[in-house]
Amino acid sequence: MDERAVVTAFLRNDGEVLLLRRSDAVGSYQGRWGGVAGHVADDERGHERSEGPRNSDRRTEASHEQRDPETAARAEIAEETGLADAVTLVTSGDPFPVEDADRDTRWVVHPFLFDCDSRAVETNEETTETAWVHPPEILRRETVPRLWTSYDRVRPRVATVRDDRTRGSAWLSVRALEVLRDEAALATEGRTDELESADRDGDDWTALASLARGLRDARPSMAVLANRVNRVMLAASDERTPEAVETATRRAIGQAVDADREAAELAARALPDRVATLSRSGTVETAIRMAEPEAVLVAESRPGGEGVGVAESLADATAVTLTTDAALAFELAEWDADAVLVGADRVLPDGRVVNKAGTRGAALAATETGAECLVVASSDKVAATADYDLELRDAAEVYDGDADLAVVNPTFDVTPADAVTAVVTEQGRLNTAEVEAVAAAHREWATWDDAQS
């Protein structure tokens, strides 16, 4: 049996992935849906394409070049979608075999997941149709063999939410919704053996409720994650079926994406020409790109260095200065910042803001220098209660010596409400009374869990 290494790449945008319907110009599985796919080796690509008709001469000769799987995946994205410059690798999955006895071929599939910031697909002759869909649609379409297995190996899990220390809470909350959506779909399709939750008791709702709690508990500091999961489970609590959970989660993903984008748009309108920020918030990055300030000051955000990535991502659009966390307060005055713009992992009902350690110092420094301190976040980040978790990190990141020292290494700190000029959400600028009203609504969302006891 001939063995060939192939790639399958999923492009994800706003919680949906791109599927392509294969044309007669490919040598296998014509008419079926798949991800972006192709051979790892260019000589193998030429072999397959020779088995079917071509509609262009773009690649008539095999180059006989052996590529690594990621390089192959990126090349296929460029050739089949034109979106190579719009994608960022999220993860790769373990390869797995697919045997096709009719073709006497054993495919070794290398799966990839990329985030994609555009839906402007430009197809070639290999594709007759494209669709951006929620991934469970893979279970319900005629696809290339084991397409779900490819997605299953790169899709978000509870561990994705729990272990990620570089991305913001808004991004992670959407990943949590994707986990809940995918597991609900598997239950709907009778694939309950794949449910992440072990607490089944023969009941899909019990399993999904346990999974929802596990997602909330994965990052207890992130109110947006708990609120968005609670909204889904409350909406589905009357029917208590996996179908209801899947439907509610699809809706919630759209609501989350819209809220984050609208909050960024409103913040962008308020931004002056010289803006400082720290840590990594997708909403902050979007707002700064929309506002197009003349200059941005970014703190590095130790120990993960997520601020470095933010600085790099903005450098193509504006003048960026990267500084150390310790120097940020001083640089705000020296650099003459007009505003500090930060995200939030949690806005407490009394208006205090829980965010990456260093936010409090930056906010107080902004007050001292006369700069505004703006917090941009969807209203879903308003916590139902005043509880918070600073997520203490490994002490060895600060000190790994032998002295008898107490080491405190918090991921987050708490900024007082009077140091914040405004909390900008998709609902507009919220004052303290309005924040408390939102918190009361979020306490209502959590009542689905009270009803389980």
PDB file of C-alpha atoms in Angstrom, residues 39-334:
ATOM      1  CA  HIS A  39       0.465  16.681   0.061  1.00  0.00           C
ATOM      2  CA  VAL A  40       3.508  17.353   2.179  1.00  0.00           C
ATOM      3  CA  ALA A  41       5.872  16.598  -0.719  1.00  0.00           C
ATOM      4  CA  ASP A  42       5.459  18.525  -3.957  1.00  0.00           C
ATOM      5  CA  ASP A  43       6.256  15.438  -6.049  1.00  0.00           C
ATOM      6  CA  GLU A  44       3.322  13.626  -4.380  1.00  0.00           C
ATOM      7  CA  ARG A  45       1.076  16.621  -5.132  1.00  0.00           C
ATOM      8  CA  GLY A  46       1.927  16.364  -8.792  1.00  0.00           C
ATOM      9  CA  HIS A  47       1.129  12.638  -8.745  1.00  0.00           C
ATOM     10  CA  GLU A  48      -2.332  13.155  -7.323  1.00  0.00           C
ATOM     11  CA  ARG A  49      -3.232  16.011  -9.612  1.00  0.00           C
ATOM     12  CA  SER A  50      -2.273  13.956 -12.638  1.00  0.00           C
ATOM     13  CA  GLU A  51      -5.091  11.538 -11.810  1.00  0.00           C
ATOM     14  CA  GLY A  52      -7.801  14.100 -12.419  1.00  0.00           C
ATOM     15  CA  PRO A  53      -8.563  16.860 -14.956  1.00  0.00           C
ATOM     16  CA  ARG A  54      -7.076  20.324 -14.482  1.00  0.00           C
ATOM     17  CA  ASN A  55      -8.671  23.674 -15.163  1.00  0.00           C
ATOM     18  CA  SER A  56      -5.420  25.658 -15.161  1.00  0.00           C
ATOM     19  CA  ASP A  57      -1.712  25.263 -15.702  1.00  0.00           C
ATOM     20  CA  ARG A  58      -0.749  26.911 -12.415  1.00  0.00           C
ATOM     21  CA  ARG A  59       1.040  23.785 -11.149  1.00  0.00           C
ATOM     22  CA  THR A  60       1.681  21.386 -13.983  1.00  0.00           C
ATOM     23  CA  GLU A  61       5.142  20.319 -12.906  1.00  0.00           C
ATOM     24  CA  ALA A  62       6.048  18.612  -9.618  1.00  0.00           C
ATOM     25  CA  SER A  63       8.980  20.273  -7.931  1.00  0.00           C
ATOM     26  CA  HIS A  64      10.075  17.125  -6.091  1.00  0.00           C
ATOM     27  CA  GLU A  65      10.614  19.241  -2.992  1.00  0.00           C
ATOM     28  CA  GLN A  66      10.066  17.656   0.426  1.00  0.00           C
ATOM     29  CA  ARG A  67       8.389  20.154   2.750  1.00  0.00           C
ATOM     30  CA  ASP A  68       7.778  19.975   6.467  1.00  0.00           C
ATOM     31  CA  PRO A  69       4.032  19.724   7.301  1.00  0.00           C
ATOM     32  CA  GLU A  70       3.607  23.296   8.544  1.00  0.00           C
ATOM     33  CA  THR A  71       5.312  24.716   5.457  1.00  0.00           C
ATOM     34  CA  ALA A  72       3.061  22.541   3.317  1.00  0.00           C
ATOM     35  CA  ALA A  73      -0.033  23.712   5.206  1.00  0.00           C
ATOM     36  CA  ARG A  74       0.872  27.379   4.743  1.00  0.00           C
ATOM     37  CA  ALA A  75       1.588  26.822   1.052  1.00  0.00           C
ATOM     38  CA  GLU A  76      -1.820  25.170   0.597  1.00  0.00           C
ATOM     39  CA  ILE A  77      -3.525  28.052   2.409  1.00  0.00           C
ATOM     40  CA  ALA A  78      -1.871  30.498   0.021  1.00  0.00           C
ATOM     41  CA  GLU A  79      -2.769  28.483  -3.071  1.00  0.00           C
ATOM     42  CA  GLU A  80      -6.302  27.416  -2.154  1.00  0.00           C
ATOM     43  CA  THR A  81      -7.586  30.490  -0.262  1.00  0.00           C
ATOM     44  CA  GLY A  82      -5.230  33.442  -0.785  1.00  0.00           C
ATOM     45  CA  LEU A  83      -5.272  33.997   2.984  1.00  0.00           C
ATOM     46  CA  ALA A  84      -1.656  33.192   3.867  1.00  0.00           C
ATOM     47  CA  ASP A  85      -1.029  36.691   5.225  1.00  0.00           C
ATOM     48  CA  ALA A  86      -4.182  36.583   7.358  1.00  0.00           C
ATOM     49  CA  VAL A  87      -3.484  33.435   9.370  1.00  0.00           C
ATOM     50  CA  THR A  88      -1.734  32.723  12.666  1.00  0.00           C
ATOM     51  CA  LEU A  89      -0.910  29.174  13.725  1.00  0.00           C
ATOM     52  CA  VAL A  90      -2.847  28.117  16.815  1.00  0.00           C
ATOM     53  CA  THR A  91      -1.838  24.470  17.105  1.00  0.00           C
ATOM     54  CA  SER A  92      -0.929  21.316  15.227  1.00  0.00           C
ATOM     55  CA  GLY A  93      -2.325  17.896  16.036  1.00  0.00           C
ATOM     56  CA  ASP A  94      -0.772  14.460  16.158  1.00  0.00           C
ATOM     57  CA  PRO A  95      -0.757  12.831  12.697  1.00  0.00           C
ATOM     58  CA  PHE A  96      -2.944   9.796  12.123  1.00  0.00           C
ATOM     59  CA  PRO A  97      -3.392   7.230   9.331  1.00  0.00           C
ATOM     60  CA  VAL A  98      -6.349   6.880   6.964  1.00  0.00           C
ATOM     61  CA  GLU A  99      -6.359   3.798   4.752  1.00  0.00           C
ATOM     62  CA  ASP A 100      -8.148   3.852   1.407  1.00  0.00           C
ATOM     63  CA  ALA A 101      -8.273   0.300   0.069  1.00  0.00           C
ATOM     64  CA  ASP A 102      -9.867   1.379  -3.223  1.00  0.00           C
ATOM     65  CA  ARG A 103      -6.902   3.633  -3.936  1.00  0.00           C
ATOM     66  CA  ASP A 104      -4.375   1.281  -2.322  1.00  0.00           C
ATOM     67  CA  THR A 105      -3.182   4.304  -0.355  1.00  0.00           C
ATOM     68  CA  ARG A 106      -2.444   4.987   3.277  1.00  0.00           C
ATOM     69  CA  TRP A 107      -2.717   8.709   3.972  1.00  0.00           C
ATOM     70  CA  VAL A 108      -0.855  10.062   7.012  1.00  0.00           C
ATOM     71  CA  VAL A 109      -2.808  13.184   7.938  1.00  0.00           C
ATOM     72  CA  HIS A 110      -1.148  16.122   9.711  1.00  0.00           C
ATOM     73  CA  PRO A 111      -3.870  18.426  11.137  1.00  0.00           C
ATOM     74  CA  PHE A 112      -3.442  22.174  11.784  1.00  0.00           C
ATOM     75  CA  LEU A 113      -5.593  24.959  13.176  1.00  0.00           C
ATOM     76  CA  PHE A 114      -4.999  28.606  12.229  1.00  0.00           C
ATOM     77  CA  ASP A 115      -6.812  31.709  13.377  1.00  0.00           C
ATOM     78  CA  CYS A 116      -7.701  33.837  10.369  1.00  0.00           C
ATOM     79  CA  ASP A 117      -8.608  37.534  10.483  1.00  0.00           C
ATOM     80  CA  SER A 118     -10.297  37.611   7.072  1.00  0.00           C
ATOM     81  CA  ARG A 119     -13.018  35.738   5.199  1.00  0.00           C
ATOM     82  CA  ALA A 120     -12.029  37.026   1.784  1.00  0.00           C
ATOM     83  CA  VAL A 121     -11.357  33.607   0.254  1.00  0.00           C
ATOM     84  CA  GLU A 122      -9.875  33.421  -3.247  1.00  0.00           C
ATOM     85  CA  THR A 123     -10.170  29.839  -4.447  1.00  0.00           C
ATOM     86  CA  ASN A 124      -8.388  28.040  -7.249  1.00  0.00           C
ATOM     87  CA  GLU A 125      -9.566  25.310  -9.602  1.00  0.00           C
ATOM     88  CA  GLU A 126      -9.518  22.689  -6.838  1.00  0.00           C
ATOM     89  CA  THR A 127     -12.619  24.173  -5.139  1.00  0.00           C
ATOM     90  CA  THR A 128     -16.186  24.567  -6.360  1.00  0.00           C
ATOM     91  CA  GLU A 129     -17.726  26.028  -3.195  1.00  0.00           C
ATOM     92  CA  THR A 130     -16.721  27.402   0.196  1.00  0.00           C
ATOM     93  CA  ALA A 131     -18.540  27.738   3.514  1.00  0.00           C
ATOM     94  CA  TRP A 132     -17.714  29.212   6.913  1.00  0.00           C
ATOM     95  CA  VAL A 133     -19.461  26.910   9.365  1.00  0.00           C
ATOM     96  CA  HIS A 134     -19.516  25.923  13.002  1.00  0.00           C
ATOM     97  CA  PRO A 135     -17.250  22.843  13.141  1.00  0.00           C
ATOM     98  CA  PRO A 136     -20.027  20.407  14.160  1.00  0.00           C
ATOM     99  CA  GLU A 137     -21.279  20.774  10.578  1.00  0.00           C
ATOM    100  CA  ILE A 138     -18.397  18.444   9.711  1.00  0.00           C
ATOM    101  CA  LEU A 139     -20.412  15.701  11.405  1.00  0.00           C
ATOM    102  CA  ARG A 140     -23.398  16.432   9.154  1.00  0.00           C
ATOM    103  CA  ARG A 141     -21.848  16.842   5.703  1.00  0.00           C
ATOM    104  CA  GLU A 142     -20.352  14.475   3.183  1.00  0.00           C
ATOM    105  CA  THR A 143     -16.667  15.038   3.830  1.00  0.00           C
ATOM    106  CA  VAL A 144     -13.310  13.563   2.975  1.00  0.00           C
ATOM    107  CA  PRO A 145     -12.528  10.545   5.180  1.00  0.00           C
ATOM    108  CA  ARG A 146     -12.186  11.274   8.892  1.00  0.00           C
ATOM    109  CA  LEU A 147     -12.345  15.048   8.604  1.00  0.00           C
ATOM    110  CA  TRP A 148     -13.779  15.208  12.115  1.00  0.00           C
ATOM    111  CA  THR A 149     -10.750  13.315  13.422  1.00  0.00           C
ATOM    112  CA  SER A 150      -8.526  16.035  11.971  1.00  0.00           C
ATOM    113  CA  TYR A 151     -10.563  18.749  13.674  1.00  0.00           C
ATOM    114  CA  ASP A 152     -10.815  16.746  16.888  1.00  0.00           C
ATOM    115  CA  ARG A 153      -7.030  16.739  17.157  1.00  0.00           C
ATOM    116  CA  VAL A 154      -6.751  20.530  17.070  1.00  0.00           C
ATOM    117  CA  ARG A 155     -10.022  21.729  18.552  1.00  0.00           C
ATOM    118  CA  PRO A 156     -10.104  23.608  21.885  1.00  0.00           C
ATOM    119  CA  ARG A 157     -10.315  21.635  25.131  1.00  0.00           C
ATOM    120  CA  VAL A 158     -10.662  22.553  28.777  1.00  0.00           C
ATOM    121  CA  ALA A 159      -6.858  22.416  28.950  1.00  0.00           C
ATOM    122  CA  THR A 160      -6.682  25.061  26.205  1.00  0.00           C
ATOM    123  CA  VAL A 161      -8.562  27.464  28.441  1.00  0.00           C
ATOM    124  CA  ARG A 162      -6.818  26.429  31.652  1.00  0.00           C
ATOM    125  CA  ASP A 163      -3.212  26.478  30.435  1.00  0.00           C
ATOM    126  CA  ASP A 164      -3.017  29.443  28.047  1.00  0.00           C
ATOM    127  CA  ARG A 165      -1.121  32.359  29.625  1.00  0.00           C
ATOM    128  CA  THR A 166      -0.572  34.535  26.572  1.00  0.00           C
ATOM    129  CA  ARG A 167      -4.035  35.324  25.205  1.00  0.00           C
ATOM    130  CA  GLY A 168      -6.703  37.559  26.693  1.00  0.00           C
ATOM    131  CA  SER A 169      -9.828  36.463  28.506  1.00  0.00           C
ATOM    132  CA  ALA A 170     -12.185  37.465  25.683  1.00  0.00           C
ATOM    133  CA  TRP A 171     -10.350  35.109  23.298  1.00  0.00           C
ATOM    134  CA  LEU A 172     -10.325  32.327  25.886  1.00  0.00           C
ATOM    135  CA  SER A 173     -14.029  32.763  26.639  1.00  0.00           C
ATOM    136  CA  VAL A 174     -14.893  32.119  22.998  1.00  0.00           C
ATOM    137  CA  ARG A 175     -12.692  29.024  23.080  1.00  0.00           C
ATOM    138  CA  ALA A 176     -14.646  27.849  26.143  1.00  0.00           C
ATOM    139  CA  LEU A 177     -17.896  28.302  24.222  1.00  0.00           C
ATOM    140  CA  GLU A 178     -16.430  26.300  21.345  1.00  0.00           C
ATOM    141  CA  VAL A 179     -15.629  23.431  23.718  1.00  0.00           C
ATOM    142  CA  LEU A 180     -19.198  23.417  25.010  1.00  0.00           C
ATOM    143  CA  ARG A 181     -20.647  23.671  21.489  1.00  0.00           C
ATOM    144  CA  ASP A 182     -18.551  20.814  20.120  1.00  0.00           C
ATOM    145  CA  GLU A 183     -19.272  18.502  23.031  1.00  0.00           C
ATOM    146  CA  ALA A 184     -23.013  19.239  22.808  1.00  0.00           C
ATOM    147  CA  ALA A 185     -22.911  18.436  19.090  1.00  0.00           C
ATOM    148  CA  LEU A 186     -21.158  15.141  19.753  1.00  0.00           C
ATOM    149  CA  ALA A 187     -23.873  14.230  22.233  1.00  0.00           C
ATOM    150  CA  THR A 188     -26.549  15.215  19.702  1.00  0.00           C
ATOM    151  CA  GLU A 189     -24.932  12.943  17.122  1.00  0.00           C
ATOM    152  CA  GLY A 190     -24.656  10.054  19.586  1.00  0.00           C
ATOM    153  CA  ARG A 191     -20.874  10.434  19.980  1.00  0.00           C
ATOM    154  CA  THR A 192     -21.066  10.660  23.775  1.00  0.00           C
ATOM    155  CA  ASP A 193     -17.919   8.617  24.234  1.00  0.00           C
ATOM    156  CA  GLU A 194     -15.995  11.745  23.249  1.00  0.00           C
ATOM    157  CA  LEU A 195     -17.567  14.020  25.872  1.00  0.00           C
ATOM    158  CA  GLU A 196     -14.815  15.591  27.942  1.00  0.00           C
ATOM    159  CA  SER A 197     -16.889  15.378  31.091  1.00  0.00           C
ATOM    160  CA  ALA A 198     -16.648  12.096  32.988  1.00  0.00           C
ATOM    161  CA  ASP A 199     -19.698  12.925  35.139  1.00  0.00           C
ATOM    162  CA  ARG A 200     -22.348  11.440  32.879  1.00  0.00           C
ATOM    163  CA  ASP A 201     -24.644   9.231  34.937  1.00  0.00           C
ATOM    164  CA  GLY A 202     -26.225   8.240  31.629  1.00  0.00           C
ATOM    165  CA  ASP A 203     -27.517  11.785  31.125  1.00  0.00           C
ATOM    166  CA  ASP A 204     -26.214  14.161  28.434  1.00  0.00           C
ATOM    167  CA  TRP A 205     -27.423  17.238  30.329  1.00  0.00           C
ATOM    168  CA  THR A 206     -25.600  16.113  33.475  1.00  0.00           C
ATOM    169  CA  ALA A 207     -22.415  15.630  31.473  1.00  0.00           C
ATOM    170  CA  LEU A 208     -22.694  19.001  29.762  1.00  0.00           C
ATOM    171  CA  ALA A 209     -23.500  20.759  33.047  1.00  0.00           C
ATOM    172  CA  SER A 210     -20.389  19.206  34.574  1.00  0.00           C
ATOM    173  CA  LEU A 211     -18.346  20.334  31.572  1.00  0.00           C
ATOM    174  CA  ALA A 212     -19.732  23.885  31.918  1.00  0.00           C
ATOM    175  CA  ARG A 213     -18.636  23.984  35.560  1.00  0.00           C
ATOM    176  CA  GLY A 214     -15.223  22.660  34.585  1.00  0.00           C
ATOM    177  CA  LEU A 215     -14.832  25.435  32.030  1.00  0.00           C
ATOM    178  CA  ARG A 216     -15.767  28.079  34.582  1.00  0.00           C
ATOM    179  CA  ASP A 217     -13.358  26.609  37.113  1.00  0.00           C
ATOM    180  CA  ALA A 218     -10.524  26.441  34.571  1.00  0.00           C
ATOM    181  CA  ARG A 219      -9.933  30.207  34.878  1.00  0.00           C
ATOM    182  CA  PRO A 220     -11.825  31.467  37.939  1.00  0.00           C
ATOM    183  CA  SER A 221     -10.430  34.995  37.584  1.00  0.00           C
ATOM    184  CA  MET A 222     -12.080  35.462  34.177  1.00  0.00           C
ATOM    185  CA  ALA A 223     -15.619  36.676  34.718  1.00  0.00           C
ATOM    186  CA  VAL A 224     -16.311  36.824  30.992  1.00  0.00           C
ATOM    187  CA  LEU A 225     -15.762  33.093  30.696  1.00  0.00           C
ATOM    188  CA  ALA A 226     -18.160  32.259  33.534  1.00  0.00           C
ATOM    189  CA  ASN A 227     -20.769  34.760  32.336  1.00  0.00           C
ATOM    190  CA  ARG A 228     -20.793  33.493  28.768  1.00  0.00           C
ATOM    191  CA  VAL A 229     -20.977  29.847  29.828  1.00  0.00           C
ATOM    192  CA  ASN A 230     -23.758  30.693  32.306  1.00  0.00           C
ATOM    193  CA  ARG A 231     -25.760  32.518  29.636  1.00  0.00           C
ATOM    194  CA  VAL A 232     -25.651  29.400  27.432  1.00  0.00           C
ATOM    195  CA  MET A 233     -26.660  27.014  30.184  1.00  0.00           C
ATOM    196  CA  LEU A 234     -29.506  29.250  31.392  1.00  0.00           C
ATOM    197  CA  ALA A 235     -30.860  29.510  27.836  1.00  0.00           C
ATOM    198  CA  ALA A 236     -30.754  25.710  27.498  1.00  0.00           C
ATOM    199  CA  SER A 237     -31.987  24.884  31.004  1.00  0.00           C
ATOM    200  CA  ASP A 238     -35.669  24.579  30.111  1.00  0.00           C
ATOM    201  CA  GLU A 239     -35.106  21.881  27.482  1.00  0.00           C
ATOM    202  CA  ARG A 240     -31.981  20.392  29.121  1.00  0.00           C
ATOM    203  CA  THR A 241     -30.884  18.721  25.878  1.00  0.00           C
ATOM    204  CA  PRO A 242     -27.586  18.761  23.979  1.00  0.00           C
ATOM    205  CA  GLU A 243     -29.429  20.240  20.990  1.00  0.00           C
ATOM    206  CA  ALA A 244     -30.487  23.204  23.135  1.00  0.00           C
ATOM    207  CA  VAL A 245     -26.933  23.655  24.427  1.00  0.00           C
ATOM    208  CA  GLU A 246     -25.495  23.591  20.913  1.00  0.00           C
ATOM    209  CA  THR A 247     -28.048  26.114  19.649  1.00  0.00           C
ATOM    210  CA  ALA A 248     -27.497  28.448  22.599  1.00  0.00           C
ATOM    211  CA  THR A 249     -23.729  28.202  22.291  1.00  0.00           C
ATOM    212  CA  ARG A 250     -23.723  29.042  18.592  1.00  0.00           C
ATOM    213  CA  ARG A 251     -25.800  32.115  19.390  1.00  0.00           C
ATOM    214  CA  ALA A 252     -23.541  33.056  22.307  1.00  0.00           C
ATOM    215  CA  ILE A 253     -20.405  32.864  20.154  1.00  0.00           C
ATOM    216  CA  GLY A 254     -21.929  35.371  17.742  1.00  0.00           C
ATOM    217  CA  GLN A 255     -22.998  37.625  20.614  1.00  0.00           C
ATOM    218  CA  ALA A 256     -19.526  37.459  22.143  1.00  0.00           C
ATOM    219  CA  VAL A 257     -17.746  38.325  18.902  1.00  0.00           C
ATOM    220  CA  ASP A 258     -20.120  41.240  18.267  1.00  0.00           C
ATOM    221  CA  ALA A 259     -19.802  42.593  21.823  1.00  0.00           C
ATOM    222  CA  ASP A 260     -15.997  42.508  21.786  1.00  0.00           C
ATOM    223  CA  ARG A 261     -15.881  44.236  18.401  1.00  0.00           C
ATOM    224  CA  GLU A 262     -18.415  46.922  19.374  1.00  0.00           C
ATOM    225  CA  ALA A 263     -16.552  47.675  22.616  1.00  0.00           C
ATOM    226  CA  ALA A 264     -13.346  48.098  20.613  1.00  0.00           C
ATOM    227  CA  GLU A 265     -15.084  50.436  18.164  1.00  0.00           C
ATOM    228  CA  LEU A 266     -16.369  52.679  20.959  1.00  0.00           C
ATOM    229  CA  ALA A 267     -12.962  52.755  22.664  1.00  0.00           C
ATOM    230  CA  ALA A 268     -11.270  53.601  19.376  1.00  0.00           C
ATOM    231  CA  ARG A 269     -13.394  56.744  19.054  1.00  0.00           C
ATOM    232  CA  ALA A 270     -12.167  57.924  22.458  1.00  0.00           C
ATOM    233  CA  LEU A 271      -8.448  57.324  21.930  1.00  0.00           C
ATOM    234  CA  PRO A 272      -6.038  60.274  21.609  1.00  0.00           C
ATOM    235  CA  ASP A 273      -2.848  60.376  19.546  1.00  0.00           C
ATOM    236  CA  ARG A 274      -0.445  58.925  22.128  1.00  0.00           C
ATOM    237  CA  VAL A 275      -1.585  55.737  23.856  1.00  0.00           C
ATOM    238  CA  ALA A 276       0.086  53.382  26.330  1.00  0.00           C
ATOM    239  CA  THR A 277      -0.919  49.803  27.094  1.00  0.00           C
ATOM    240  CA  LEU A 278       0.287  46.601  28.728  1.00  0.00           C
ATOM    241  CA  SER A 279      -0.294  42.858  28.548  1.00  0.00           C
ATOM    242  CA  ARG A 280      -2.303  41.348  25.708  1.00  0.00           C
ATOM    243  CA  SER A 281      -5.951  42.043  25.017  1.00  0.00           C
ATOM    244  CA  GLY A 282      -7.460  41.330  21.627  1.00  0.00           C
ATOM    245  CA  THR A 283     -10.045  44.059  22.248  1.00  0.00           C
ATOM    246  CA  VAL A 284      -7.304  46.579  23.050  1.00  0.00           C
ATOM    247  CA  GLU A 285      -5.335  45.639  19.950  1.00  0.00           C
ATOM    248  CA  THR A 286      -8.445  45.999  17.791  1.00  0.00           C
ATOM    249  CA  ALA A 287      -9.263  49.392  19.304  1.00  0.00           C
ATOM    250  CA  ILE A 288      -5.741  50.705  18.728  1.00  0.00           C
ATOM    251  CA  ARG A 289      -5.720  49.524  15.124  1.00  0.00           C
ATOM    252  CA  MET A 290      -9.088  51.189  14.532  1.00  0.00           C
ATOM    253  CA  ALA A 291      -7.994  54.455  16.168  1.00  0.00           C
ATOM    254  CA  GLU A 292      -4.662  54.689  14.290  1.00  0.00           C
ATOM    255  CA  PRO A 293      -2.881  56.785  16.953  1.00  0.00           C
ATOM    256  CA  GLU A 294       0.385  58.426  16.025  1.00  0.00           C
ATOM    257  CA  ALA A 295       2.339  56.493  18.683  1.00  0.00           C
ATOM    258  CA  VAL A 296       1.902  53.613  21.139  1.00  0.00           C
ATOM    259  CA  LEU A 297       3.905  52.787  24.282  1.00  0.00           C
ATOM    260  CA  VAL A 298       3.797  49.103  25.302  1.00  0.00           C
ATOM    261  CA  ALA A 299       5.057  47.439  28.498  1.00  0.00           C
ATOM    262  CA  GLU A 300       6.676  44.039  27.964  1.00  0.00           C
ATOM    263  CA  SER A 301       4.442  42.207  30.489  1.00  0.00           C
ATOM    264  CA  ARG A 302       6.737  39.775  32.256  1.00  0.00           C
ATOM    265  CA  PRO A 303       7.104  36.860  32.666  1.00  0.00           C
ATOM    266  CA  GLY A 304       5.135  35.767  29.608  1.00  0.00           C
ATOM    267  CA  GLY A 305       6.212  38.709  27.476  1.00  0.00           C
ATOM    268  CA  GLU A 306       2.790  39.023  25.861  1.00  0.00           C
ATOM    269  CA  GLY A 307       3.321  42.772  25.552  1.00  0.00           C
ATOM    270  CA  VAL A 308       6.229  42.095  23.212  1.00  0.00           C
ATOM    271  CA  GLY A 309       3.874  40.296  20.840  1.00  0.00           C
ATOM    272  CA  VAL A 310       1.448  43.225  21.008  1.00  0.00           C
ATOM    273  CA  ALA A 311       4.237  45.668  20.181  1.00  0.00           C
ATOM    274  CA  GLU A 312       5.294  43.568  17.215  1.00  0.00           C
ATOM    275  CA  SER A 313       1.730  43.249  15.936  1.00  0.00           C
ATOM    276  CA  LEU A 314       1.182  47.030  16.023  1.00  0.00           C
ATOM    277  CA  ALA A 315       4.556  48.035  14.600  1.00  0.00           C
ATOM    278  CA  ASP A 316       3.353  47.767  11.013  1.00  0.00           C
ATOM    279  CA  ALA A 317       0.661  50.389  11.580  1.00  0.00           C
ATOM    280  CA  THR A 318       2.099  52.999  13.955  1.00  0.00           C
ATOM    281  CA  ALA A 319       5.219  54.108  15.825  1.00  0.00           C
ATOM    282  CA  VAL A 320       5.710  51.732  18.770  1.00  0.00           C
ATOM    283  CA  THR A 321       7.953  52.037  21.812  1.00  0.00           C
ATOM    284  CA  LEU A 322       8.490  48.905  23.908  1.00  0.00           C
ATOM    285  CA  THR A 323       9.559  49.362  27.527  1.00  0.00           C
ATOM    286  CA  THR A 324       9.990  47.313  30.686  1.00  0.00           C
ATOM    287  CA  ASP A 325       7.183  46.856  33.183  1.00  0.00           C
ATOM    288  CA  ALA A 326       9.212  48.570  35.899  1.00  0.00           C
ATOM    289  CA  ALA A 327       9.819  51.642  33.726  1.00  0.00           C
ATOM    290  CA  LEU A 328       6.238  52.075  32.476  1.00  0.00           C
ATOM    291  CA  ALA A 329       5.117  54.569  35.151  1.00  0.00           C
ATOM    292  CA  PHE A 330       8.167  56.759  34.486  1.00  0.00           C
ATOM    293  CA  GLU A 331       7.874  56.451  30.709  1.00  0.00           C
ATOM    294  CA  LEU A 332       4.229  57.573  30.772  1.00  0.00           C
ATOM    295  CA  ALA A 333       5.446  61.011  31.849  1.00  0.00           C
ATOM    296  CA  GLU A 334       8.628  61.068  29.765  1.00  0.00           C
TER     297      GLU A 334
END
